């Protein structure tokens, strides 16, 4: 928690852009995209203005939970190179202001979604904010290497909220979208943490490479990839995805598996062996494998959701391979 | 002559404008949703 006195004493006046940064706009854009996909895939008529308000509320809810995260994690953010420039550890915004922004936006986004769209969607949004801010940030992140596996549920729920906004229900296909993002999170995040584990170690965060070691992390990335890529094909069999989706998911999944295999066989995250002249070079090369998987994982998720979105907007008939006529 | 704003004053002005815009957007949203949910005839009822 942001207890050190320096974190509560701004060193420069806070600009509005600093408050926007508290809401992690890049994460918000991914949330908007997946929520929109869920909303469109529901195939239920919803007034465009209400659809826009639903997406806005989901985005603001995501921003609110990010702000709560920045308030609570300011102490560990200050220790990590990747996050030390964030508004609270950098001293541009007081921790208490980040907390206030998070609480107010949580209440506004949830209430507005409930009153304008429906209370199922609002309830799911409230649960998502609670899960990310309390269960993941305050509890799991600092206590278990499974933090991002379980905590990944918060990032996986936006398409379910989008679906609930449009239809007032959450059928199997909505949970399927949730499951895809849930299974995507471990290989995605652990690939990143393989080449940033020094930062996490310094901050005392038990990320998998810090707690179980790089070799175990690489093996788990491979196992999760073996589960994740076939799961991405399932929407083509449940009446959600069409031929375009199947092609993108299959081809992209193949590339994903190749990159995950290369990480598994690499020395990504290992400390360089001082006995070998080229040890440092090997490790740097392996970090490139982890970077490649990290970057491609974002592209792959974007592509499969974009394929679903495009098919539903264009009216492409789903394959429905396993659905009875 | 107007005194030039300090950095802190400029930052505060920016924050104030952002809050004002946020409030305006919120009011417009509530108005539009009211019309959508209750229909335009909501203004025709006897007071």
XYZ file of C-alpha atoms in Angstrom:
372
model
C 0.000 0.000 0.000
C 1.114 3.584 -0.598
C 2.400 4.200 2.901
C 5.725 6.001 2.390
C 5.273 9.713 3.017
C 6.854 10.655 -0.301
C 4.045 8.944 -2.186
C 1.457 11.219 -0.598
C 3.307 14.425 -1.307
C 3.046 15.589 -4.923
C 6.286 17.038 -6.341
C 4.621 18.563 -9.400
C 1.057 19.817 -9.956
C -1.226 17.064 -11.238
C -2.477 17.612 -14.778
C -5.701 16.075 -16.068
C -3.574 13.763 -18.201
C -2.127 12.251 -15.008
C -5.618 11.275 -13.866
C -6.269 9.778 -17.293
C -3.036 7.786 -16.952
C -4.300 6.420 -13.612
C -7.064 4.720 -15.594
C -4.579 2.782 -17.809
C -6.031 3.898 -21.158
C -4.263 1.137 -23.125
C -5.852 -1.581 -20.965
C -9.156 0.286 -21.268
C -8.953 0.129 -25.056
C -8.561 -3.688 -24.943
C -11.486 -3.913 -22.504
C -13.629 -1.761 -24.812
C -12.756 -3.982 -27.763
C -13.568 -7.291 -26.041
C -16.738 -5.888 -24.429
C -17.903 -4.590 -27.803
C -17.298 -8.034 -29.309
C -19.442 -9.637 -26.599
C -22.165 -7.037 -27.099
C -22.266 -7.543 -30.880
C -22.017 -11.363 -30.688
C -25.129 -11.452 -28.488
C -27.101 -10.715 -31.694
C -29.870 -8.939 -29.783
C -31.344 -5.583 -30.804
C -30.102 -2.809 -28.537
C -30.435 0.920 -29.163
C -27.062 2.237 -30.393
C -27.031 4.957 -27.729
C -27.626 2.401 -24.964
C -24.919 0.191 -26.501
C -22.551 3.171 -26.442
C -23.416 3.897 -22.801
C -22.847 0.232 -21.887
C -19.378 0.286 -23.479
C -18.599 3.646 -21.843
C -19.598 2.304 -18.404
C -17.498 -0.842 -18.866
C -14.519 1.295 -19.940
C -14.920 3.672 -16.989
C -15.317 0.693 -14.628
C -12.047 -0.734 -15.954
C -10.423 2.677 -15.472
C -11.764 2.857 -11.925
C -10.284 -0.502 -10.970
C -6.969 0.519 -12.576
C -6.965 3.686 -10.459
C -7.587 1.636 -7.291
C -4.733 -0.648 -8.361
C -2.397 2.345 -8.830
C -3.323 3.635 -5.367
C -2.719 0.337 -3.609
C 0.377 -0.729 -5.545
C 2.216 2.615 -5.468
C 4.893 1.203 -3.168
C 5.800 -1.709 -5.451
C 5.339 0.390 -8.604
C 8.013 2.744 -7.247
C 10.510 -0.140 -7.118
C 10.002 -1.356 -10.685
C 11.587 0.277 -13.733
C 8.502 -0.413 -15.872
C 6.087 1.300 -13.460
C 8.072 3.885 -11.509
C 6.942 6.674 -13.868
C 3.263 6.153 -13.002
C 1.526 9.232 -11.537
C 1.438 8.115 -7.870
C 5.001 6.721 -7.436
C 6.340 9.627 -9.515
C 4.678 12.007 -7.033
C 2.445 13.805 -9.531
C -0.818 12.536 -7.965
C -1.492 11.881 -4.286
C -2.408 8.285 -3.373
C -5.611 9.495 -1.717
C -6.665 11.236 -4.955
C -6.158 8.014 -6.937
C -8.276 6.189 -4.348
C -11.034 8.815 -4.527
C -11.065 8.708 -8.328
C -11.311 4.904 -8.286
C -14.154 4.788 -5.765
C -16.203 7.560 -7.410
C -15.834 6.152 -10.919
C -16.681 2.619 -9.688
C -19.935 3.874 -8.191
C -20.832 6.058 -11.184
C -20.106 3.421 -13.837
C -21.972 0.645 -12.005
C -25.021 2.741 -11.140
C -25.271 4.275 -14.604
C -25.009 0.858 -16.284
C -27.675 -0.577 -13.968
C -30.126 2.300 -14.389
C -29.725 2.670 -18.134
C -28.999 -0.849 -19.460
C -29.710 -3.665 -16.987
C -28.759 -4.774 -13.488
C -27.231 -8.104 -14.532
C -24.586 -6.231 -16.535
C -24.131 -3.758 -13.659
C -23.723 -6.588 -11.147
C -21.105 -8.258 -13.333
C -19.266 -4.933 -13.707
C -19.302 -4.385 -9.926
C -17.977 -7.922 -9.400
C -15.212 -7.346 -11.974
C -14.084 -4.126 -10.271
C -14.152 -5.830 -6.865
C -12.270 -8.863 -8.175
C -9.508 -6.790 -9.789
C -9.105 -4.206 -7.023
C -9.588 -6.382 -3.951
C -9.067 -10.063 -4.831
C -6.209 -9.567 -7.329
C -4.515 -6.313 -6.275
C -4.874 -6.435 -2.498
C -4.698 -10.178 -1.956
C -3.416 -12.463 -4.717
C -0.732 -10.277 -6.333
C 1.505 -10.217 -3.277
C 0.737 -13.663 -1.916
C 0.834 -16.335 -4.641
C 2.544 -17.052 -7.989
C -0.917 -18.008 -9.252
C -1.851 -14.300 -8.932
C -2.295 -13.592 -12.639
C -3.944 -16.958 -13.322
C -6.826 -16.376 -10.886
C -6.738 -12.592 -11.225
C -7.028 -13.025 -14.989
C -10.753 -13.549 -14.482
C -11.167 -9.781 -14.050
C -9.690 -9.156 -17.493
C -11.738 -11.978 -18.989
C -15.168 -10.721 -17.894
C -15.694 -7.635 -20.147
C -17.124 -9.645 -23.110
C -19.554 -11.291 -20.662
C -20.636 -7.841 -19.422
C -21.017 -6.685 -23.031
C -23.131 -9.762 -23.823
C -25.273 -9.243 -20.710
C -25.765 -5.580 -21.667
C -27.259 -6.546 -25.016
C -29.284 -9.593 -24.034
C -29.830 -9.504 -20.283
C -28.439 -13.036 -20.053
C -25.079 -14.812 -20.187
C -25.289 -18.029 -22.235
C -22.532 -20.591 -22.861
C -20.953 -18.651 -25.737
C -20.479 -15.583 -23.533
C -18.591 -17.707 -21.000
C -16.606 -19.218 -23.857
C -15.239 -15.758 -24.731
C -14.427 -15.313 -21.040
C -12.624 -18.682 -20.948
C -10.527 -17.777 -24.006
C -9.199 -14.582 -22.389
C -8.772 -16.403 -19.063
C -6.564 -19.097 -20.656
C -4.707 -16.488 -22.723
C -3.568 -14.509 -19.677
C -0.939 -16.904 -18.196
C 1.188 -17.416 -21.342
C 0.807 -13.721 -22.191
C 1.778 -12.393 -18.785
C 4.437 -14.969 -17.943
C 6.171 -14.287 -21.280
C 6.435 -10.647 -20.165
C 7.541 -11.541 -16.642
C 10.320 -13.816 -17.991
C 12.231 -10.752 -19.151
C 11.096 -8.395 -16.388
C 11.490 -10.801 -13.450
C 14.322 -8.720 -11.949
C 11.829 -5.907 -11.431
C 9.297 -8.196 -9.746
C 11.990 -9.741 -7.557
C 13.126 -6.282 -6.435
C 9.535 -5.372 -5.551
C 8.931 -8.692 -3.751
C 6.066 -9.710 -6.040
C 5.905 -13.527 -6.288
C 5.547 -13.735 -10.058
C 6.029 -17.265 -11.426
C 9.650 -16.767 -12.663
C 10.580 -15.349 -9.234
C 8.844 -18.070 -7.159
C 9.116 -21.212 -9.292
C 12.022 -20.231 -11.517
C 12.288 -19.557 -15.254
C 12.365 -23.251 -16.296
C 9.081 -24.022 -14.540
C 7.548 -20.832 -15.973
C 8.584 -21.790 -19.521
C 7.071 -25.260 -19.047
C 3.820 -23.789 -17.724
C 3.662 -21.317 -20.622
C 3.883 -24.303 -22.969
C 1.170 -26.268 -21.085
C -1.213 -23.282 -21.018
C -0.554 -22.684 -24.718
C -1.482 -26.317 -25.452
C -4.797 -25.750 -23.655
C -5.420 -22.229 -24.949
C -4.987 -22.713 -28.697
C -7.517 -25.587 -29.111
C -9.954 -23.646 -26.915
C -9.831 -20.815 -29.461
C -11.224 -23.217 -32.085
C -14.292 -24.098 -29.991
C -16.408 -21.030 -30.996
C -16.483 -22.433 -34.530
C -18.323 -25.468 -33.137
C -20.816 -23.698 -30.882
C -22.527 -21.350 -33.304
C -20.369 -18.356 -32.431
C -17.641 -18.259 -35.090
C -17.784 -18.704 -38.853
C -15.245 -19.895 -41.438
C -13.203 -16.678 -41.250
C -12.918 -17.034 -37.504
C -11.891 -20.674 -37.773
C -9.157 -19.827 -40.289
C -7.761 -16.970 -38.173
C -7.930 -18.984 -34.935
C -6.296 -22.067 -36.480
C -3.480 -20.300 -38.341
C -2.789 -17.859 -35.514
C -2.956 -20.700 -33.006
C -0.291 -22.556 -34.939
C 2.030 -19.533 -34.833
C 1.237 -19.119 -31.124
C 2.234 -22.743 -30.457
C 5.482 -22.377 -32.439
C 6.433 -19.253 -30.465
C 5.482 -20.893 -27.147
C 7.580 -23.962 -28.067
C 10.557 -21.700 -28.810
C 10.177 -20.087 -25.393
C 9.934 -23.541 -23.775
C 13.159 -24.636 -25.478
C 14.935 -21.338 -24.769
C 16.750 -20.023 -21.703
C 14.476 -17.012 -21.324
C 14.615 -15.644 -17.803
C 17.779 -17.585 -16.852
C 20.736 -15.830 -15.291
C 23.735 -15.788 -17.674
C 26.264 -18.595 -17.077
C 29.600 -16.919 -16.206
C 31.521 -20.059 -17.271
C 30.428 -19.670 -20.865
C 31.723 -16.862 -23.054
C 28.477 -16.577 -24.999
C 26.193 -17.176 -21.987
C 24.940 -13.598 -21.847
C 24.301 -13.615 -25.591
C 22.210 -16.818 -25.301
C 20.074 -15.351 -22.539
C 19.496 -12.113 -24.465
C 18.516 -14.131 -27.512
C 16.101 -16.172 -25.380
C 14.551 -12.974 -23.991
C 13.752 -12.155 -27.608
C 11.722 -15.389 -27.828
C 9.723 -14.333 -24.765
C 9.207 -10.849 -26.245
C 7.996 -12.384 -29.506
C 5.440 -14.544 -27.700
C 4.301 -11.585 -25.587
C 3.828 -9.359 -28.646
C 2.145 -12.071 -30.729
C -0.217 -13.006 -27.888
C -1.687 -9.484 -28.017
C -1.976 -9.624 -31.793
C -3.583 -13.094 -31.721
C -6.247 -12.175 -29.175
C -7.007 -8.997 -31.111
C -7.288 -10.941 -34.374
C -9.664 -13.634 -33.121
C -11.944 -11.087 -31.446
C -11.791 -8.878 -34.559
C -12.755 -11.905 -36.681
C -15.782 -12.587 -34.483
C -16.758 -8.927 -34.507
C -16.413 -8.646 -38.283
C -18.403 -11.840 -38.933
C -21.281 -10.744 -36.714
C -21.335 -7.207 -38.119
C -21.249 -8.512 -41.699
C -23.850 -11.191 -40.973
C -21.591 -14.149 -41.814
C -23.404 -17.303 -40.755
C -21.644 -19.200 -37.958
C -20.470 -22.714 -38.742
C -22.611 -24.360 -36.035
C -20.787 -27.651 -36.559
C -22.024 -29.275 -33.381
C -25.383 -27.550 -33.073
C -28.522 -29.516 -33.903
C -30.563 -28.072 -36.793
C -2.302 43.395 -17.693
C -3.187 39.807 -16.726
C -0.576 38.010 -14.714
C 0.684 34.884 -16.516
C -0.488 31.675 -14.907
C 1.936 29.624 -12.860
C 2.419 25.936 -13.641
C 0.198 24.975 -10.700
C -2.573 27.335 -11.838
C -2.386 26.036 -15.396
C -2.637 22.445 -14.132
C -5.631 23.355 -11.935
C -7.341 25.111 -14.834
C -6.872 21.992 -16.965
C -8.301 19.771 -14.224
C -11.294 22.110 -13.786
C -12.056 22.060 -17.509
C -11.794 18.245 -17.571
C -14.226 17.913 -14.627
C -16.621 20.404 -16.244
C -16.585 18.492 -19.532
C -17.151 15.219 -17.658
C -20.171 16.698 -15.890
C -21.626 18.080 -19.131
C -21.251 14.666 -20.800
C -22.926 13.004 -17.783
C -25.883 15.428 -17.861
C -26.344 14.895 -21.606
C -26.196 11.098 -21.113
C -28.851 11.179 -18.382
C -31.067 13.408 -20.550
C -30.717 11.193 -23.644
C -31.329 7.998 -21.668
C -34.415 9.502 -20.023
C -35.873 10.326 -23.441
C -34.942 6.862 -24.767
C -36.306 4.957 -21.790
C -39.463 6.979 -21.124
C -40.092 8.257 -24.656
C -40.429 11.837 -25.937
C -43.992 12.025 -24.602
C -42.638 12.297 -21.059
C -42.664 16.084 -21.491
C -46.354 16.113 -22.615
C -47.858 14.933 -19.326
C -49.826 17.436 -17.227
C -47.826 19.077 -14.450
